Coordinates of C-alpha atoms and ligand atoms in Angstrom, one line a residue:
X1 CA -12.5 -21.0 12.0
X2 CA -10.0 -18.7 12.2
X3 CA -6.6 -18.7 14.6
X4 CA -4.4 -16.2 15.8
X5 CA -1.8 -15.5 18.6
X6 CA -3.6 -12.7 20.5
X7 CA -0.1 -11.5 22.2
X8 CA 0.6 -15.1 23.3
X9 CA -3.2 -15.9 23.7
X10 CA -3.9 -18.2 21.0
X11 CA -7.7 -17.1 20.1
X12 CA -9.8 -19.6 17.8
X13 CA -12.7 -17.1 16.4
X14 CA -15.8 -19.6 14.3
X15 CA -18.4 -17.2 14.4
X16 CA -17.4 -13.5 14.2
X17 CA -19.1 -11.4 11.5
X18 CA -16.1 -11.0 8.6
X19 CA -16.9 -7.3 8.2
X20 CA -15.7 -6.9 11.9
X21 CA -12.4 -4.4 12.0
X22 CA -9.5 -5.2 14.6
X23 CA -10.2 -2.2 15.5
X24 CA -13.7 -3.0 17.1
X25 CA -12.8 -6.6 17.6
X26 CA -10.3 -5.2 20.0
X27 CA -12.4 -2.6 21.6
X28 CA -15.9 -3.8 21.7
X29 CA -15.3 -7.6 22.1
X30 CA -12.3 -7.6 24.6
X31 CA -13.0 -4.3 25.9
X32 CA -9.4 -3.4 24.9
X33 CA -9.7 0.1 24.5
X34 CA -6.2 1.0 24.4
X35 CA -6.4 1.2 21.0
X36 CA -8.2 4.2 19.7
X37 CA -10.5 5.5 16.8
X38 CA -9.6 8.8 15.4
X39 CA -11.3 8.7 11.7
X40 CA -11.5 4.6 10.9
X41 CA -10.2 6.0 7.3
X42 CA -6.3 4.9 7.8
X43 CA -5.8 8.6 8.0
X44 CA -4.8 9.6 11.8
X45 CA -2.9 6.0 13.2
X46 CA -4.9 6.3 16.6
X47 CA -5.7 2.6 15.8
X48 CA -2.2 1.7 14.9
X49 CA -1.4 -2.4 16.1
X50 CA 1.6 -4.4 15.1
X51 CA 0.7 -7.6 13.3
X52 CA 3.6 -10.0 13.6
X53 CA 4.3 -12.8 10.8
X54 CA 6.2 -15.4 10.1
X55 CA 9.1 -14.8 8.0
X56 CA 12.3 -16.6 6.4
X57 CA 15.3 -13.8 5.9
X58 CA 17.8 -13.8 3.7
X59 CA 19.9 -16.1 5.4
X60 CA 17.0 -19.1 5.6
X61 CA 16.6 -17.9 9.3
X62 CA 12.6 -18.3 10.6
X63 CA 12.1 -14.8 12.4
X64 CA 8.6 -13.0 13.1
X65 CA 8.2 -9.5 11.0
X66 CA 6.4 -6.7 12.9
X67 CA 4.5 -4.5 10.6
X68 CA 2.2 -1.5 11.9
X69 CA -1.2 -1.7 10.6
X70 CA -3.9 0.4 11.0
X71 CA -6.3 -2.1 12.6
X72 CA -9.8 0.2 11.4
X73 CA -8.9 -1.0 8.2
X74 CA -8.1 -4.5 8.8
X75 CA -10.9 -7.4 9.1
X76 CA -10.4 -9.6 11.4
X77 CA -10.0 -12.9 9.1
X78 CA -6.7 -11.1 8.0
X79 CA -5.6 -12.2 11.0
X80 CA -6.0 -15.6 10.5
X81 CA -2.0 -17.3 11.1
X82 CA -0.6 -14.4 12.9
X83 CA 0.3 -12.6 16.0
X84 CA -1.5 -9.2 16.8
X85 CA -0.2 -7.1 19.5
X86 CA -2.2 -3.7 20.5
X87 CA -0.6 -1.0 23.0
X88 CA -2.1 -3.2 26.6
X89 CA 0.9 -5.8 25.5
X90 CA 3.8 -3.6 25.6
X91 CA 4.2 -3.2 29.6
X92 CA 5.3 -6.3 30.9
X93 CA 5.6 -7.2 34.8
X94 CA 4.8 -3.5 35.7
X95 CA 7.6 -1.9 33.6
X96 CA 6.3 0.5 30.8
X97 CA 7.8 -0.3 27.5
X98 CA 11.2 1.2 26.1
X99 CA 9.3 3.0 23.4
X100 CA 6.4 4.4 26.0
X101 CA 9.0 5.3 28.4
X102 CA 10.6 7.6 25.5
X103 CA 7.5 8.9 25.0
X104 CA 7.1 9.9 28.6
X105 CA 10.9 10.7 28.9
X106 CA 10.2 13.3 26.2
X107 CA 7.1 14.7 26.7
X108 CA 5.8 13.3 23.3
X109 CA 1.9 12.6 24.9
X110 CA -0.9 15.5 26.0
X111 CA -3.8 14.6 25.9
X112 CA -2.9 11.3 25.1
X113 CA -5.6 10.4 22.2
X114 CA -2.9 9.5 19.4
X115 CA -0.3 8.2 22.2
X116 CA -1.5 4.4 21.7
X117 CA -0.9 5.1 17.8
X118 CA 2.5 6.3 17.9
X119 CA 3.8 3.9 20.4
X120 CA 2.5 0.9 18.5
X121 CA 4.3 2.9 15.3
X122 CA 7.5 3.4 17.8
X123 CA 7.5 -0.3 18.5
X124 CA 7.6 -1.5 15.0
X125 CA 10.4 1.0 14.4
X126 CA 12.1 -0.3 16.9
X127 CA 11.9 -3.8 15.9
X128 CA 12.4 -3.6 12.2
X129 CA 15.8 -1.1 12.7
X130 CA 18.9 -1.0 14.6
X131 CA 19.5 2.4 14.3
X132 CA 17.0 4.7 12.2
X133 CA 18.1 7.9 10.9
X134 CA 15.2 10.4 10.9
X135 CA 14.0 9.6 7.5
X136 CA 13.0 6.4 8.7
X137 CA 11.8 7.9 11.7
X138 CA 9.6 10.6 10.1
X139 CA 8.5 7.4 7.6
X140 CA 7.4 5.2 10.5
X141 CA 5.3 8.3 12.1
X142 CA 4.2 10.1 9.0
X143 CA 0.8 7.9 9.3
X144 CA 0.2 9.2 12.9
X145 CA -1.5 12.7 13.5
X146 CA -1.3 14.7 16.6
X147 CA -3.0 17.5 17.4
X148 CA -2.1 18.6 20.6
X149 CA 1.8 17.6 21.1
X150 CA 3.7 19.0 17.7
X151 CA 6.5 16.2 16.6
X152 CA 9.1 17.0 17.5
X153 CA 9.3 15.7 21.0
X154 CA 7.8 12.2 19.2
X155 CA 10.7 12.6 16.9
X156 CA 13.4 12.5 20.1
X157 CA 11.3 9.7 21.5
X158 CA 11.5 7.9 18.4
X159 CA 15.2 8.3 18.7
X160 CA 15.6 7.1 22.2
X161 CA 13.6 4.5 21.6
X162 CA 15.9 3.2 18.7
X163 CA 19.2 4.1 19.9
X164 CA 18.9 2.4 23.3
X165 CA 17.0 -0.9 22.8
X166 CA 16.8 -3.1 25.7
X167 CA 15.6 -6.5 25.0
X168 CA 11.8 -6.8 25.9
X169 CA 9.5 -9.6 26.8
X170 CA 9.2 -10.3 22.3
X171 CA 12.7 -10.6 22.2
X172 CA 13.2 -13.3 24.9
X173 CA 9.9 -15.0 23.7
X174 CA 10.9 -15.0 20.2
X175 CA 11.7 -19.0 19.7
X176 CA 8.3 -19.5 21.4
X177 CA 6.5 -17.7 19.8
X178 CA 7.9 -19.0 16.2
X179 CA 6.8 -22.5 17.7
X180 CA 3.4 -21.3 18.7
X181 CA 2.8 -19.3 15.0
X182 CA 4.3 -22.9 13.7
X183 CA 1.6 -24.6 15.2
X184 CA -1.2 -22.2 13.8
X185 CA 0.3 -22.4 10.4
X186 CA -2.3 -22.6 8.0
X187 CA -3.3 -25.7 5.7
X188 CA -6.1 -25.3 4.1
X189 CA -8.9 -22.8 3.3
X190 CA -10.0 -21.1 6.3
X191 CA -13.8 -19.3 7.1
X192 CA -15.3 -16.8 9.0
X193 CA -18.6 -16.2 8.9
X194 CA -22.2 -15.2 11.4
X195 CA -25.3 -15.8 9.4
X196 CA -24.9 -15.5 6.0
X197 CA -21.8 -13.4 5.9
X198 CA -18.3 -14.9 5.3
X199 CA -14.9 -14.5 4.8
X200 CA -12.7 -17.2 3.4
X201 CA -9.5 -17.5 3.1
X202 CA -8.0 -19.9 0.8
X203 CA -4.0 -20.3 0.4
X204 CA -3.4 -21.2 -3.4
X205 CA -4.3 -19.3 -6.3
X206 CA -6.3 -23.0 -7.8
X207 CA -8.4 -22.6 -4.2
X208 CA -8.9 -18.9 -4.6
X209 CA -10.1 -19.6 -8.6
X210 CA -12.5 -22.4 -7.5
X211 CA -13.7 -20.3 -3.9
X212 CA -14.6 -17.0 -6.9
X213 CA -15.9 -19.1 -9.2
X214 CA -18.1 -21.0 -6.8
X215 CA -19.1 -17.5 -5.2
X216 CA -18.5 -15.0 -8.4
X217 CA -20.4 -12.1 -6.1
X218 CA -17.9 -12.0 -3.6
X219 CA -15.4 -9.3 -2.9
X220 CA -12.0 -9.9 -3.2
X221 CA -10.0 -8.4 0.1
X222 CA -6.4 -8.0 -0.1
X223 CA -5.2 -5.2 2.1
X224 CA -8.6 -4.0 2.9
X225 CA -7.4 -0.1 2.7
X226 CA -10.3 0.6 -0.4
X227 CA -12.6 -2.1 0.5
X228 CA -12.8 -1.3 4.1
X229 CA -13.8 2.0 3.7
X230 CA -16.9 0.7 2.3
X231 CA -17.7 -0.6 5.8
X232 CA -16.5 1.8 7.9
X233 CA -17.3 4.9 6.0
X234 CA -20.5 4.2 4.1
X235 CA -21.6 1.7 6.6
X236 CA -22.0 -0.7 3.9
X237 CA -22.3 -4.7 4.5
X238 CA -20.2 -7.1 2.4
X239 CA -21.4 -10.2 2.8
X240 CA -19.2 -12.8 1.2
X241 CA -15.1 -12.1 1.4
X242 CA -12.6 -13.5 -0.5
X243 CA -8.8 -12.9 1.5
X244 CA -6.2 -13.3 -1.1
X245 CA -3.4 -12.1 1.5
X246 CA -2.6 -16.0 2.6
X247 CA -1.3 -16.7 -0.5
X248 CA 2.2 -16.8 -0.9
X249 CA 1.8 -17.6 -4.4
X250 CA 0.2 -13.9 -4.8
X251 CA 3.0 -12.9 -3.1
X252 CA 6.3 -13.3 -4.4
X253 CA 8.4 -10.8 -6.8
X254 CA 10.7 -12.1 -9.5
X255 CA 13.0 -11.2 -11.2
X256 CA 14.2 -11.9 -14.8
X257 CA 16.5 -10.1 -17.2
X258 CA 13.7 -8.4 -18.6
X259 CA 11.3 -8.4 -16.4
X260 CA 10.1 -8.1 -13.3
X261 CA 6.7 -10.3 -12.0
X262 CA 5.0 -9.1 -9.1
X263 CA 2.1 -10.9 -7.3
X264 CA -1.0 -9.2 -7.0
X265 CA -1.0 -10.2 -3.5
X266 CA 2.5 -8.4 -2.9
X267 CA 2.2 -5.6 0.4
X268 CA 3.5 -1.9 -1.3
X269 CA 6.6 -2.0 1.5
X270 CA 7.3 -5.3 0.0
X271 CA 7.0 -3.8 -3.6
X272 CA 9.7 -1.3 -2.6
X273 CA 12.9 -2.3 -3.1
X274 CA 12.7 -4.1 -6.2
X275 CA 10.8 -1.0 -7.9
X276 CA 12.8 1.1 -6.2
X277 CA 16.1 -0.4 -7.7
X278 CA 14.9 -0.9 -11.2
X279 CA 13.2 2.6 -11.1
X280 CA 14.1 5.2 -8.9
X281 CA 11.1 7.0 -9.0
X282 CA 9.0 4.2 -8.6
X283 CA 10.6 4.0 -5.0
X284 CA 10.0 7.7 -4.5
X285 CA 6.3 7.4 -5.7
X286 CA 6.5 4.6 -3.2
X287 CA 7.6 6.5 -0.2
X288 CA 4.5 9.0 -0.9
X289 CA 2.2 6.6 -1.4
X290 CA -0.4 7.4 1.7
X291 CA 1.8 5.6 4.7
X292 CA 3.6 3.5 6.4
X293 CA 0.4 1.6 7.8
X294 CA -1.3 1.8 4.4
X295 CA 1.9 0.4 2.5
X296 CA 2.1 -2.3 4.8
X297 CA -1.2 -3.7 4.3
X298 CA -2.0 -2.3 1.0
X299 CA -1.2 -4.4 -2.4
X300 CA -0.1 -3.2 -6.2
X301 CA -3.5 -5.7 -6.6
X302 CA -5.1 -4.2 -4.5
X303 CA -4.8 -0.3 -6.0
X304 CA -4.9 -1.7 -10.1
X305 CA -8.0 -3.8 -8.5
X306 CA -9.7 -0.4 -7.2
X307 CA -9.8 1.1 -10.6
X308 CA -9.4 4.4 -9.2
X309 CA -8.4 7.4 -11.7
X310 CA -6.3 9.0 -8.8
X311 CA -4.6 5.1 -7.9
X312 CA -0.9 6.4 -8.0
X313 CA 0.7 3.3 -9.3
X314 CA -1.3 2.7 -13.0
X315 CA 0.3 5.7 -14.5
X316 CA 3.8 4.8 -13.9
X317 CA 2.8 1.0 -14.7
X318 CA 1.2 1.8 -17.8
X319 CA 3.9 4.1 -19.2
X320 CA 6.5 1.6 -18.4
X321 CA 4.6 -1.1 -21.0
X322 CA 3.2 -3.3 -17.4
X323 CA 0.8 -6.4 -17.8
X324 CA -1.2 -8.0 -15.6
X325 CA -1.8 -11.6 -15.7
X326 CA -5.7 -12.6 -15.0
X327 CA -6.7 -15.7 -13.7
X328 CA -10.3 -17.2 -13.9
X329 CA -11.0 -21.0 -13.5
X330 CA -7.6 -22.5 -14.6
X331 CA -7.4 -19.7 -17.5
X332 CA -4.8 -17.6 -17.7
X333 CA -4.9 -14.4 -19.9
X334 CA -2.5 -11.5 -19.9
X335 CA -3.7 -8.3 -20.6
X336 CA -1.3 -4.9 -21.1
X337 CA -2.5 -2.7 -18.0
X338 CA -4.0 0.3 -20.1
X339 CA -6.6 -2.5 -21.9
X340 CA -7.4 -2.8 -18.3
X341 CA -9.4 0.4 -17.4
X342 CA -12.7 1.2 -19.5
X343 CA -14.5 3.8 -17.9
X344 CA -14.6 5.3 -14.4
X345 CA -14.8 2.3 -12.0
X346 CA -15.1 -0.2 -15.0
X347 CA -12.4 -2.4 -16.1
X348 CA -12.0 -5.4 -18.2
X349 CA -12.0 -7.9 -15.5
X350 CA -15.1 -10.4 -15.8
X351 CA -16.7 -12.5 -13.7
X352 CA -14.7 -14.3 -11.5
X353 CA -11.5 -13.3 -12.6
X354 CA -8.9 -12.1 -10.4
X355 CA -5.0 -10.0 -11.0
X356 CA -2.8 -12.9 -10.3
X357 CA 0.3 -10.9 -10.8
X358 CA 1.6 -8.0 -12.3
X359 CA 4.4 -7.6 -15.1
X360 CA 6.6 -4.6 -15.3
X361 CA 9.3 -4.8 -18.0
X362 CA 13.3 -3.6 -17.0
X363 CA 15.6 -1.3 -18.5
X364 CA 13.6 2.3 -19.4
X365 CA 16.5 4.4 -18.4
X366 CA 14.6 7.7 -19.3
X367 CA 11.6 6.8 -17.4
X368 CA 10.4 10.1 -14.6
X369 CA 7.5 10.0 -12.1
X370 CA 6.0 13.4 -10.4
X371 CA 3.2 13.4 -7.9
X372 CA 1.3 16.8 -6.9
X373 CA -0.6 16.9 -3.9
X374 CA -1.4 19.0 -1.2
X375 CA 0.8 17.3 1.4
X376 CA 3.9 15.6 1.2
X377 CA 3.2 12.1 2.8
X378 CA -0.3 10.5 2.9
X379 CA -2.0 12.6 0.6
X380 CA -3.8 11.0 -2.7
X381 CA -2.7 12.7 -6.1
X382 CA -4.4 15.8 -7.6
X383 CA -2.2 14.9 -10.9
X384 CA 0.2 11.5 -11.2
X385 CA 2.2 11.7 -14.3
X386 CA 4.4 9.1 -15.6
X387 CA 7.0 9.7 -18.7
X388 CA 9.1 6.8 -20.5
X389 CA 10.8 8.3 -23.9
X390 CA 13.3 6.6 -25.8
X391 CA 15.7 8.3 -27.5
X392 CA 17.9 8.0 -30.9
X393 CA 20.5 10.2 -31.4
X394 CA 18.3 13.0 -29.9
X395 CA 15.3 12.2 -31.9
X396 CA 12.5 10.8 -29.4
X397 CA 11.7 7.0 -31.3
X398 CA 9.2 5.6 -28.6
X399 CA 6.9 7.3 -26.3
X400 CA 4.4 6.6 -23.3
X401 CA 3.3 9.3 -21.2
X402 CA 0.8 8.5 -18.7
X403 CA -1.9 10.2 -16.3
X404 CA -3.9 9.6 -13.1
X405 CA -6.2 12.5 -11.9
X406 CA -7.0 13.7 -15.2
X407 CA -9.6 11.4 -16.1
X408 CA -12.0 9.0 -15.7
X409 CA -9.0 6.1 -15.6
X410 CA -5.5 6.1 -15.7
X411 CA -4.6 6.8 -19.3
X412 CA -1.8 7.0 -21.8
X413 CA -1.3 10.7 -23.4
X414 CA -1.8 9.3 -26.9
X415 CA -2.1 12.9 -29.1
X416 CA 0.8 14.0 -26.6
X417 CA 2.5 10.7 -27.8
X418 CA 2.0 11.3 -31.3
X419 CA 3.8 14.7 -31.3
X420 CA 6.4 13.6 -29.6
X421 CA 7.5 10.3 -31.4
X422 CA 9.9 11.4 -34.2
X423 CA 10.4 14.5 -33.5
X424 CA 13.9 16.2 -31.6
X425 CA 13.5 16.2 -28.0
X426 CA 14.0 20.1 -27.5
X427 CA 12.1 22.7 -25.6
X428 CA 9.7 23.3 -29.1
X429 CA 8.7 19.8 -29.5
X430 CA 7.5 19.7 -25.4
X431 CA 5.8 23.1 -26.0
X432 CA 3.7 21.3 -29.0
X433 CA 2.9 17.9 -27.0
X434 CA 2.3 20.2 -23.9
X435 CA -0.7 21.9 -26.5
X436 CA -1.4 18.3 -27.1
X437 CA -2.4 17.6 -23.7
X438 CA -5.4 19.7 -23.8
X439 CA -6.5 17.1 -26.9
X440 CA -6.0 14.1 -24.5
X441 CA -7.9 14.9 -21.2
X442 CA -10.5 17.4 -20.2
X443 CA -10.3 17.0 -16.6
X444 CA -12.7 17.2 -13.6
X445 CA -12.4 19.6 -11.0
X446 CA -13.0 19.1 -7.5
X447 CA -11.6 19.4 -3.9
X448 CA -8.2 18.1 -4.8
X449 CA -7.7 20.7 -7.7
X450 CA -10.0 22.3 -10.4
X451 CA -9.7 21.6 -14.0
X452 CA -7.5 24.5 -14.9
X453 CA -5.0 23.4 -12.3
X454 CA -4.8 20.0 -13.3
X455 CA -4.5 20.4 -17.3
X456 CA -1.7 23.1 -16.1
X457 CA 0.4 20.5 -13.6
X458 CA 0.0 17.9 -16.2
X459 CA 1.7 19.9 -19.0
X460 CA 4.3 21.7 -16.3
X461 CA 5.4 18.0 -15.4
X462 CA 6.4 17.1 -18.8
X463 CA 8.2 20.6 -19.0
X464 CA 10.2 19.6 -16.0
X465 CA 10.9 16.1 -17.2
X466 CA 12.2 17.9 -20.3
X467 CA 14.5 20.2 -17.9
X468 CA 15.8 17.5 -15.7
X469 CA 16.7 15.3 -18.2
X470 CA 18.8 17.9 -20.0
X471 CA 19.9 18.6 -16.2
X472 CA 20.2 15.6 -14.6
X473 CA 21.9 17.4 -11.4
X474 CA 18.3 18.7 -10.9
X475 CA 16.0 16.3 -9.1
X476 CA 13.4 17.3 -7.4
X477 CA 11.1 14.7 -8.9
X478 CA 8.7 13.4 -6.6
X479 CA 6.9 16.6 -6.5
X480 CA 4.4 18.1 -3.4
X481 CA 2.7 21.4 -4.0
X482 CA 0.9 23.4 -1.1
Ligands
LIG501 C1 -5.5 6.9 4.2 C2 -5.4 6.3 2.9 C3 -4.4 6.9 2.0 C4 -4.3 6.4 0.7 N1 -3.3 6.9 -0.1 C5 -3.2 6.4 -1.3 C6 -2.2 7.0 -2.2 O1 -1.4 7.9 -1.8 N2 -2.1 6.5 -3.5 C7 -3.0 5.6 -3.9 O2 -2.9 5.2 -5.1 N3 -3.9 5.0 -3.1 C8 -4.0 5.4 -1.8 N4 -5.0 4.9 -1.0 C9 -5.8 3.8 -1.5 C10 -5.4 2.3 -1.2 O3 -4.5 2.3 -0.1 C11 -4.7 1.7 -2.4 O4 -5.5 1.7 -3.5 C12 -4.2 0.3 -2.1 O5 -3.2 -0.1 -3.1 C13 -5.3 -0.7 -2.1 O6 -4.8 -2.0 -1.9 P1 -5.5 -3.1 -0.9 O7 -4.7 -4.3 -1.0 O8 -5.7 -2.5 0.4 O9 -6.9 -3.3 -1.7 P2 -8.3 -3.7 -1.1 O10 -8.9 -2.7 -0.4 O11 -8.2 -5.1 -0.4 O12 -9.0 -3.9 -2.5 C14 -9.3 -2.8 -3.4 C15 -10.1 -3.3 -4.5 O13 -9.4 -4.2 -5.4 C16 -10.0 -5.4 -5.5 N5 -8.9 -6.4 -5.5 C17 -8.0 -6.7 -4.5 N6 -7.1 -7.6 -4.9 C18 -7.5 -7.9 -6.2 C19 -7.0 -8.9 -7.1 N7 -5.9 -9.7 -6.9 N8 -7.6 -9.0 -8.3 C20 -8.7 -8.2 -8.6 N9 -9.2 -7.3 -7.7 C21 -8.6 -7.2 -6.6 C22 -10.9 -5.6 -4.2 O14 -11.9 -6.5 -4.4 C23 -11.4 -4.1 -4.1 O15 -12.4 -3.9 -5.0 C24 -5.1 5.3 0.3 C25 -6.1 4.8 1.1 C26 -6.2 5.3 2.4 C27 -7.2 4.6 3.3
LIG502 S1 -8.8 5.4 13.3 FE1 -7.7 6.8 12.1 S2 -6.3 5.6 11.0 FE2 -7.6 4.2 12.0
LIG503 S1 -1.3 14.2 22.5 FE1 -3.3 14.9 22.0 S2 -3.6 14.3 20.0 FE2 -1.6 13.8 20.3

């Protein structure tokens, strides 16, 4: 059984199919149909809900975190411990919301489709800042398509909303509502299953080694942004789930002089400021990794898990030196990241054996990431490239350079490497391990970008990490191209 504050309802759910989204749990089963489906790919935010969790801050204070979600991506065991809230919650006793008022202050609805999606996205804004600038607001929103309004009247609602922020019906309910998640709190390994199928959803990393080595077919779930998709888009059945996103084990960063350990568990928001402060342009990357919705639920697990060549984090993980730590049974092994990938889709990970956490030495001072896509935010790379030099008196003594889109896994530029390590760091030593990139990758071309285009970014990148670090004034570093 799983349980979970619907709003305040407390709903106990013992036999709901585990491949069930929020999405249709919402519409099909309560006939809530405020919330709407646009493309059930996490690409529009017509679905968009709040999920609301139970949090210590800084301070040791017990508070609930809103997060937006995009609820067609989210299966309804995830829920299990926590409060959702979808757009029918936000008027209370007849009084529209401050962030739907906005929206109708401003004329930010036509026809209305993606309304529900940007007021759910408003709402979390409005809960999780004081007073956003319009970074954060364009951040919050970027996840949310519209085709009819234009954003710019969202943009001043977004701002209303923020700036003038009456307390609403969560606010004064806050205490009970910490009580009521209290009393949910899970304490042992939960289920959800119809038939055959079934989701569990253990809370240590021993119960999730003996739940996969018990059921070594099952598919692990973290964030559900990947695996989802195989539901929702190739109407696929998965019938035995593992959640890992329960376990606060799998959750945790630390930090150590040397090192940081991340779990594999961790949410990408929650991967952000600790990346972000040890590498700049790991934050950067960060911020255009898909969206808000997607970063929220989606884990650094989750996207080395997927063993996609175009996963944006592996590049820059694997040319800063990263590890993961596998787990299987109560052995531990830990495995540098680029041992990890084989082939396309294949990776070293056997039976039964799960990421546990992910290790990402400190202190690369020279290390760059660049991202080409066709959009800005939620877009997936054409070309990731990831460069970490170190260098002696000019002379370059250690190299890792490091690709995603350019072949069949994320890989290290090893004949680009070569050139490079021993050799001055000036404009004719890039030129000769730009000609060395050829050697190293003989892409693929397809809708993202043809094979000419990619080989061309890759070796453009590492002329621009040349320029900018001879010209550190110049950063344009996260890099979009139309
Ligand atoms: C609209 C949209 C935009 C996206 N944009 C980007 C983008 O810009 N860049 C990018 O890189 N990706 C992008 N993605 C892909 C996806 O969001 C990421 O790969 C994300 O990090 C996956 O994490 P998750 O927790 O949701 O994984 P899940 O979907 O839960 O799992 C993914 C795979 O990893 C496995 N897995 C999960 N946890 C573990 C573990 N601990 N050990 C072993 N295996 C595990 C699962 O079994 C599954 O096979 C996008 C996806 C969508 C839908
Ligand atoms: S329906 Fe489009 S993001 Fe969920
Ligand atoms: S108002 Fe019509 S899609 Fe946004």
């Amino acid at each position: 059984m799983i349980q979970f504050l619907l709003n305040q309802e407390l709903r106990s759910e013992h036999a709901l199919d585990p491949n069930l989204t929020v999405l249709n749990y919402l519409r099909e089963h309560l006939g809530k149909s405020g919330t709407k489906e646009g493309c059930a790919s996490g690409d529009c935010g017509a679905c968009t809900v709040v999920v609301g969790e139970l949090h210590t801050d800084a301070q040791g204070a017990e508070q609930i975190r809103y997060r937006s979600l995009n609820s067609c991506l989210t299966f309804v065991s995830s829920l299990h411990g926590k409060q959702l809230i979808s757009v029918e919650d936000l008027k209370h006793q007849g009084q529209l919301h401050s962030v739907q008022q906005a929206m109708v202050e401003c004329h930010g609805s036509q026809c209305g489709f993606c309304t529900p999606g940007f007021v759910m996205s408003l709402f979390a804004l409005q809960k999780n800042s004081d007073a956003p600038d319009s970074q954060k607001a364009h951040e919050a929103l970027a996840g949310n398509l519209c085709r009819c309004t234009g954003y710019r009247p969202i943009l001043a609602a977004a701002e209303q909303a923020c700036c003038n922020k009456p307390a609403d019906q969560f606010d004064s309910r806050q205490a009970e509502t910490i009580a009521r998640l209290k009393a949910i709190a899970p304490t042992q390994t939960a289920e959800l299953n119809s038939g055959d199928k079934r989701c569990l959803v253990p809370l240590t990393v021993a119960d999730l080694a003996d739940l996969y080595d018990a059921y070594p077919q099952a598919r692990l779930l973290a964030g559900g942004t990947d695996l989802a998709l195989e539901v929702t888009q190739f109407h696929r059945t998965l019938p035995v789930m593992i959640y890992v996103g329960n376990i606060e084990e799998m959750k945790c960063i630390e930090s150590f002089d040397d090192r940081l350990e991340i779990g594999a568990a961790t949410a990408l928001s929650d991967c952000y400021s600790a990346l972000h402060h040890e590498y700049p342009d790991f934050g950067e990357l960060l911020h255009r990794f898909a969206s808000l919705q997607i970063r929220n639920q989606g884990t650094l697990g989750g996207n080395i898990g997927n063993a996609s060549p175009i996963g944006d984090s592996p590049p820059l993980l694997i040319a800063l030196g990263a590890q993961i730590v596998l787990c299987k049974g109560e052995t531990r092994r830990t495995l540098a990241l680029e041992d990890y990938f084989i082939d396309y889709r294949v990776t070293a990970r056997q039976d039964s054996e799960f990421i546990e956490k992910i290790i990402v030495p400190k202190g690369h001072t020279l290390f760059r990431a660049y991202k080409v896509s066709k959009r800005l935010d939620d877009d997936i790379s054409a070309v990731c490239a990831a460069f970490n030099l170190k260098l002696d008196n000019g002379v370059i003594s250690q190299a890792r350079v490091a690709f995603g889109g350019m072949a069949a896994t994320p890989k290290r530029a090893k004949s680009c490497e070569a050139v490079l390590v021993g050799a001055t760091w000036n404009a004719a030593t890039v030129e000769k391990a730009c000609a060395a990139l050829a050697e190293d990758f003989t892409p693929l071309s397809d809708f993202r970008a043809s094979k000419e285009y990619r080989l061309l970014s890759a070796q453009n990148l590492l002329r621009k990490y040349f320029i900018e670090l001879q010209t550190p004034h110049i950063e344009t570093r996260v890099t979009a191209y139309v």
